[in-house]
PDB file of C-alpha atoms in Angstrom:
ATOM      1  CA  MET A 187     -72.029  67.771  13.114  1.00  0.00           C
ATOM      2  CA  PRO A 188     -75.030  65.376  13.164  1.00  0.00           C
ATOM      3  CA  ARG A 189     -72.621  62.380  13.360  1.00  0.00           C
ATOM      4  CA  ILE A 190     -70.895  63.805  16.417  1.00  0.00           C
ATOM      5  CA  LEU A 191     -74.240  64.470  18.070  1.00  0.00           C
ATOM      6  CA  ALA A 192     -75.440  60.936  17.262  1.00  0.00           C
ATOM      7  CA  ALA A 193     -72.215  59.410  18.637  1.00  0.00           C
ATOM      8  CA  THR A 194     -72.518  61.479  21.809  1.00  0.00           C
ATOM      9  CA  LEU A 195     -76.153  60.451  22.316  1.00  0.00           C
ATOM     10  CA  PHE A 196     -75.201  56.798  21.725  1.00  0.00           C
ATOM     11  CA  ALA A 197     -72.410  57.021  24.320  1.00  0.00           C
ATOM     12  CA  VAL A 198     -74.775  58.628  26.820  1.00  0.00           C
ATOM     13  CA  ALA A 199     -77.369  55.912  26.186  1.00  0.00           C
ATOM     14  CA  LEU A 200     -74.756  53.182  26.757  1.00  0.00           C
ATOM     15  CA  SER A 201     -73.506  54.733  29.966  1.00  0.00           C
ATOM     16  CA  ALA A 202     -77.091  55.002  31.217  1.00  0.00           C
ATOM     17  CA  ASN A 203     -77.160  51.176  31.298  1.00  0.00           C
ATOM     18  CA  ALA A 204     -74.037  50.992  33.421  1.00  0.00           C
ATOM     19  CA  GLY A 205     -74.237  51.857  37.090  1.00  0.00           C
ATOM     20  CA  GLU A 206     -71.575  53.726  38.966  1.00  0.00           C
ATOM     21  CA  TRP A 207     -68.579  51.807  40.299  1.00  0.00           C
ATOM     22  CA  SER A 208     -68.506  51.142  44.010  1.00  0.00           C
ATOM     23  CA  GLU A 209     -65.916  52.717  46.235  1.00  0.00           C
ATOM     24  CA  PRO A 210     -62.814  50.524  46.022  1.00  0.00           C
ATOM     25  CA  ALA A 211     -62.245  47.941  48.734  1.00  0.00           C
ATOM     26  CA  VAL A 212     -58.504  47.878  49.338  1.00  0.00           C
ATOM     27  CA  VAL A 213     -56.655  44.877  50.757  1.00  0.00           C
ATOM     28  CA  THR A 214     -53.259  45.468  52.335  1.00  0.00           C
ATOM     29  CA  HIS A 215     -50.450  43.288  53.637  1.00  0.00           C
ATOM     30  CA  GLN A 216     -48.340  45.000  56.292  1.00  0.00           C
ATOM     31  CA  ASP A 217     -48.430  48.562  54.931  1.00  0.00           C
ATOM     32  CA  ASP A 218     -48.501  47.672  51.236  1.00  0.00           C
ATOM     33  CA  VAL A 219     -51.563  47.580  48.982  1.00  0.00           C
ATOM     34  CA  VAL A 220     -52.157  44.110  47.541  1.00  0.00           C
ATOM     35  CA  VAL A 221     -55.410  44.346  45.592  1.00  0.00           C
ATOM     36  CA  HIS A 222     -58.421  46.624  44.931  1.00  0.00           C
ATOM     37  CA  TYR A 223     -61.988  45.389  44.316  1.00  0.00           C
ATOM     38  CA  ARG A 224     -64.793  47.444  42.738  1.00  0.00           C
ATOM     39  CA  ALA A 225     -68.268  46.449  41.555  1.00  0.00           C
ATOM     40  CA  ARG A 226     -71.169  47.803  39.554  1.00  0.00           C
ATOM     41  CA  VAL A 227     -74.226  46.785  37.583  1.00  0.00           C
ATOM     42  CA  ASP A 228     -73.476  46.878  33.843  1.00  0.00           C
ATOM     43  CA  GLY A 229     -76.492  46.097  31.644  1.00  0.00           C
ATOM     44  CA  PRO A 230     -77.796  42.721  32.891  1.00  0.00           C
ATOM     45  CA  TYR A 231     -74.509  41.897  34.699  1.00  0.00           C
ATOM     46  CA  LEU A 232     -73.049  42.393  38.122  1.00  0.00           C
ATOM     47  CA  VAL A 233     -69.361  43.059  37.428  1.00  0.00           C
ATOM     48  CA  VAL A 234     -66.561  42.737  39.974  1.00  0.00           C
ATOM     49  CA  LYS A 235     -63.240  44.199  38.884  1.00  0.00           C
ATOM     50  CA  VAL A 236     -60.035  43.107  40.601  1.00  0.00           C
ATOM     51  CA  ALA A 237     -56.834  45.167  40.247  1.00  0.00           C
ATOM     52  CA  LEU A 238     -53.682  43.535  41.621  1.00  0.00           C
ATOM     53  CA  GLU A 239     -50.444  45.256  42.498  1.00  0.00           C
ATOM     54  CA  PRO A 240     -47.226  44.067  40.790  1.00  0.00           C
ATOM     55  CA  THR A 241     -45.924  40.654  41.986  1.00  0.00           C
ATOM     56  CA  TRP A 242     -49.356  39.678  43.395  1.00  0.00           C
ATOM     57  CA  HIS A 243     -51.842  37.246  41.863  1.00  0.00           C
ATOM     58  CA  THR A 244     -55.262  35.891  42.841  1.00  0.00           C
ATOM     59  CA  PHE A 245     -57.220  32.772  41.969  1.00  0.00           C
ATOM     60  CA  THR A 246     -60.170  31.637  39.865  1.00  0.00           C
ATOM     61  CA  MET A 247     -63.637  30.950  41.241  1.00  0.00           C
ATOM     62  CA  ASP A 248     -63.132  27.264  40.378  1.00  0.00           C
ATOM     63  CA  ASN A 249     -59.511  26.832  41.479  1.00  0.00           C
ATOM     64  CA  GLU A 250     -60.318  23.915  43.791  1.00  0.00           C
ATOM     65  CA  ARG A 251     -62.136  21.955  41.065  1.00  0.00           C
ATOM     66  CA  ARG A 252     -59.348  22.593  38.563  1.00  0.00           C
ATOM     67  CA  ALA A 253     -56.676  21.505  41.080  1.00  0.00           C
ATOM     68  CA  LYS A 254     -58.539  18.317  42.056  1.00  0.00           C
ATOM     69  CA  GLU A 255     -58.947  17.392  38.377  1.00  0.00           C
ATOM     70  CA  ARG A 256     -55.192  17.718  37.816  1.00  0.00           C
ATOM     71  CA  LEU A 257     -54.375  15.819  41.030  1.00  0.00           C
ATOM     72  CA  ALA A 258     -56.549  12.911  39.816  1.00  0.00           C
ATOM     73  CA  GLY A 259     -56.980  11.508  43.338  1.00  0.00           C
ATOM     74  CA  LYS A 260     -53.384  12.099  44.458  1.00  0.00           C
ATOM     75  CA  MET A 261     -52.642  14.067  47.622  1.00  0.00           C
ATOM     76  CA  SER A 262     -51.371  17.647  47.563  1.00  0.00           C
ATOM     77  CA  LEU A 263     -49.726  19.883  50.151  1.00  0.00           C
ATOM     78  CA  GLY A 264     -52.635  22.289  49.708  1.00  0.00           C
ATOM     79  CA  ILE A 265     -54.801  24.207  47.320  1.00  0.00           C
ATOM     80  CA  ASP A 266     -54.866  27.990  47.052  1.00  0.00           C
ATOM     81  CA  GLN A 267     -58.167  29.505  48.187  1.00  0.00           C
ATOM     82  CA  GLN A 268     -60.415  30.262  45.246  1.00  0.00           C
ATOM     83  CA  THR A 269     -62.345  33.496  44.836  1.00  0.00           C
ATOM     84  CA  GLU A 270     -65.893  33.358  46.235  1.00  0.00           C
ATOM     85  CA  ILE A 271     -68.460  36.113  45.757  1.00  0.00           C
ATOM     86  CA  LYS A 272     -71.783  36.015  47.624  1.00  0.00           C
ATOM     87  CA  VAL A 273     -74.501  38.492  46.701  1.00  0.00           C
ATOM     88  CA  SER A 274     -77.075  39.833  49.172  1.00  0.00           C
ATOM     89  CA  GLY A 275     -79.448  42.772  49.334  1.00  0.00           C
ATOM     90  CA  GLY A 276     -81.466  43.806  46.292  1.00  0.00           C
ATOM     91  CA  LEU A 277     -79.727  41.658  43.657  1.00  0.00           C
ATOM     92  CA  LYS A 278     -79.969  37.922  42.985  1.00  0.00           C
ATOM     93  CA  LEU A 279     -77.908  35.836  40.592  1.00  0.00           C
ATOM     94  CA  ALA A 280     -79.775  34.990  37.379  1.00  0.00           C
ATOM     95  CA  GLY A 281     -76.979  33.115  35.638  1.00  0.00           C
ATOM     96  CA  PRO A 282     -73.585  31.497  36.174  1.00  0.00           C
ATOM     97  CA  TRP A 283     -70.463  33.421  37.091  1.00  0.00           C
ATOM     98  CA  LEU A 284     -68.044  34.250  34.265  1.00  0.00           C
ATOM     99  CA  GLN A 285     -64.308  34.817  34.610  1.00  0.00           C
ATOM    100  CA  PRO A 286     -61.307  35.352  32.309  1.00  0.00           C
ATOM    101  CA  ALA A 287     -59.404  32.304  31.074  1.00  0.00           C
ATOM    102  CA  PRO A 288     -56.816  31.837  33.846  1.00  0.00           C
ATOM    103  CA  LYS A 289     -53.060  31.632  33.897  1.00  0.00           C
ATOM    104  CA  ASP A 290     -51.579  28.334  35.113  1.00  0.00           C
ATOM    105  CA  PHE A 291     -49.484  28.915  38.264  1.00  0.00           C
ATOM    106  CA  SER A 292     -49.062  25.159  38.888  1.00  0.00           C
ATOM    107  CA  LYS A 293     -45.909  23.448  40.100  1.00  0.00           C
ATOM    108  CA  PRO A 294     -46.549  19.840  38.976  1.00  0.00           C
ATOM    109  CA  ASP A 295     -43.289  18.534  40.479  1.00  0.00           C
ATOM    110  CA  LEU A 296     -44.666  19.593  43.897  1.00  0.00           C
ATOM    111  CA  ARG A 297     -48.210  18.402  43.055  1.00  0.00           C
ATOM    112  CA  TRP A 298     -49.386  21.984  43.533  1.00  0.00           C
ATOM    113  CA  PHE A 299     -51.978  23.076  40.980  1.00  0.00           C
ATOM    114  CA  SER A 300     -53.268  26.602  40.924  1.00  0.00           C
ATOM    115  CA  TYR A 301     -54.970  28.901  38.404  1.00  0.00           C
ATOM    116  CA  GLY A 302     -55.557  32.616  38.495  1.00  0.00           C
ATOM    117  CA  TYR A 303     -54.765  36.138  37.447  1.00  0.00           C
ATOM    118  CA  GLU A 304     -52.049  38.763  37.535  1.00  0.00           C
ATOM    119  CA  LYS A 305     -52.632  42.507  37.157  1.00  0.00           C
ATOM    120  CA  GLU A 306     -56.431  42.290  36.832  1.00  0.00           C
ATOM    121  CA  ALA A 307     -59.471  40.056  36.632  1.00  0.00           C
ATOM    122  CA  ILE A 308     -63.160  40.561  36.007  1.00  0.00           C
ATOM    123  CA  PHE A 309     -65.895  38.357  37.403  1.00  0.00           C
ATOM    124  CA  ALA A 310     -69.433  38.820  36.076  1.00  0.00           C
ATOM    125  CA  ALA A 311     -72.854  37.211  36.415  1.00  0.00           C
ATOM    126  CA  LYS A 312     -76.317  38.093  35.169  1.00  0.00           C
ATOM    127  CA  VAL A 313     -78.471  39.431  37.984  1.00  0.00           C
ATOM    128  CA  GLU A 314     -82.050  40.436  38.612  1.00  0.00           C
ATOM    129  CA  GLY A 315     -83.651  42.723  41.139  1.00  0.00           C
ATOM    130  CA  ALA A 316     -82.230  46.145  41.924  1.00  0.00           C
ATOM    131  CA  ALA A 317     -79.136  47.374  43.691  1.00  0.00           C
ATOM    132  CA  PRO A 318     -78.023  48.541  46.182  1.00  0.00           C
ATOM    133  CA  ALA A 319     -76.589  45.203  47.177  1.00  0.00           C
ATOM    134  CA  GLN A 320     -73.711  43.863  49.172  1.00  0.00           C
ATOM    135  CA  LEU A 321     -71.000  41.442  48.108  1.00  0.00           C
ATOM    136  CA  ASN A 322     -69.001  39.260  50.461  1.00  0.00           C
ATOM    137  CA  ILE A 323     -65.736  38.457  48.709  1.00  0.00           C
ATOM    138  CA  ARG A 324     -63.444  35.769  50.049  1.00  0.00           C
ATOM    139  CA  GLY A 325     -60.269  34.558  48.457  1.00  0.00           C
ATOM    140  CA  GLN A 326     -56.528  34.760  48.517  1.00  0.00           C
ATOM    141  CA  ALA A 327     -53.814  36.876  46.936  1.00  0.00           C
ATOM    142  CA  SER A 328     -50.244  35.623  46.791  1.00  0.00           C
ATOM    143  CA  THR A 329     -46.706  36.378  45.735  1.00  0.00           C
ATOM    144  CA  GLU A 330     -43.975  33.770  45.389  1.00  0.00           C
ATOM    145  CA  THR A 331     -43.381  33.992  49.161  1.00  0.00           C
ATOM    146  CA  THR A 332     -46.500  35.473  50.791  1.00  0.00           C
ATOM    147  CA  CYS A 333     -50.211  34.617  50.926  1.00  0.00           C
ATOM    148  CA  LYS A 334     -52.896  37.041  52.081  1.00  0.00           C
ATOM    149  CA  ASN A 335     -56.415  35.817  52.885  1.00  0.00           C
ATOM    150  CA  ILE A 336     -59.202  38.098  51.682  1.00  0.00           C
ATOM    151  CA  ASN A 337     -62.559  38.534  53.402  1.00  0.00           C
ATOM    152  CA  LEU A 338     -64.324  41.803  52.639  1.00  0.00           C
ATOM    153  CA  THR A 339     -67.707  43.376  52.055  1.00  0.00           C
ATOM    154  CA  LEU A 340     -68.326  45.608  49.061  1.00  0.00           C
ATOM    155  CA  ASP A 341     -71.406  47.804  48.609  1.00  0.00           C
ATOM    156  CA  VAL A 342     -72.799  47.877  45.057  1.00  0.00           C
ATOM    157  CA  PRO A 343     -74.330  51.293  44.245  1.00  0.00           C
ATOM    158  CA  ALA A 344     -77.993  51.651  43.335  1.00  0.00           C
ATOM    159  CA  ALA A 345     -78.807  50.482  39.797  1.00  0.00           C
ATOM    160  CA  THR A 346     -81.329  48.297  37.998  1.00  0.00           C
ATOM    161  CA  PRO A 347     -80.039  45.522  35.726  1.00  0.00           C
ATOM    162  CA  GLY A 348     -81.053  45.713  32.088  1.00  0.00           C
ATOM    163  CA  GLY A 349     -80.091  47.018  28.710  1.00  0.00           C
ATOM    164  CA  LYS A 350     -76.842  46.555  26.847  1.00  0.00           C
ATOM    165  CA  ALA A 351     -73.642  45.915  28.802  1.00  0.00           C
ATOM    166  CA  GLU A 352     -70.359  47.712  28.156  1.00  0.00           C
ATOM    167  CA  LEU A 353     -68.582  44.519  29.263  1.00  0.00           C
ATOM    168  CA  ASP A 354     -67.438  42.206  26.462  1.00  0.00           C
ATOM    169  CA  THR A 355     -68.431  38.789  27.860  1.00  0.00           C
ATOM    170  CA  ALA A 356     -66.948  37.016  24.810  1.00  0.00           C
ATOM    171  CA  LYS A 357     -63.584  37.332  26.587  1.00  0.00           C
ATOM    172  CA  LEU A 358     -64.865  35.437  29.649  1.00  0.00           C
ATOM    173  CA  VAL A 359     -65.454  31.736  30.382  1.00  0.00           C
ATOM    174  CA  GLN A 360     -68.095  30.150  32.570  1.00  0.00           C
ATOM    175  CA  VAL A 361     -67.049  29.109  36.067  1.00  0.00           C
ATOM    176  CA  LYS A 362     -67.427  25.345  36.439  1.00  0.00           C
TER     177      LYS A 362
END
């Protein structure tokens, strides 16, 4: 019995360092849902979770840099819009953005280089201050035939950064 009580207290202590998730911001194309965004403070991090519907994908925060590196000065028909997250209100960035290692969506024969995520992605950065805060998220979600521009505002619920995060940042890479 003491082990169960200790495990329960530990779980409660961990969850005390994680703020509540925001209400989801839903992006649609025609009448279909494309992607959901949610955010919260988790330990010292601001975490933005992206959930994509089947057949849709979105792009890294450094997609433009990655594409230009691969183009090596050559021209391209275009570059998919990268994910941008601007923070305002009670939180300020205190470290670089982190993102998962991306999937390569490139079509080299067309000189089209693009990097991103299917199903889900998590973007995180250390923050200071105190929520509530607002995020302006811009980007693009695409299928093989359709692109949807994203420009939304997401309200981060009240929370103070600090403590241990539930997020495993070892699975993320720094945005360049």
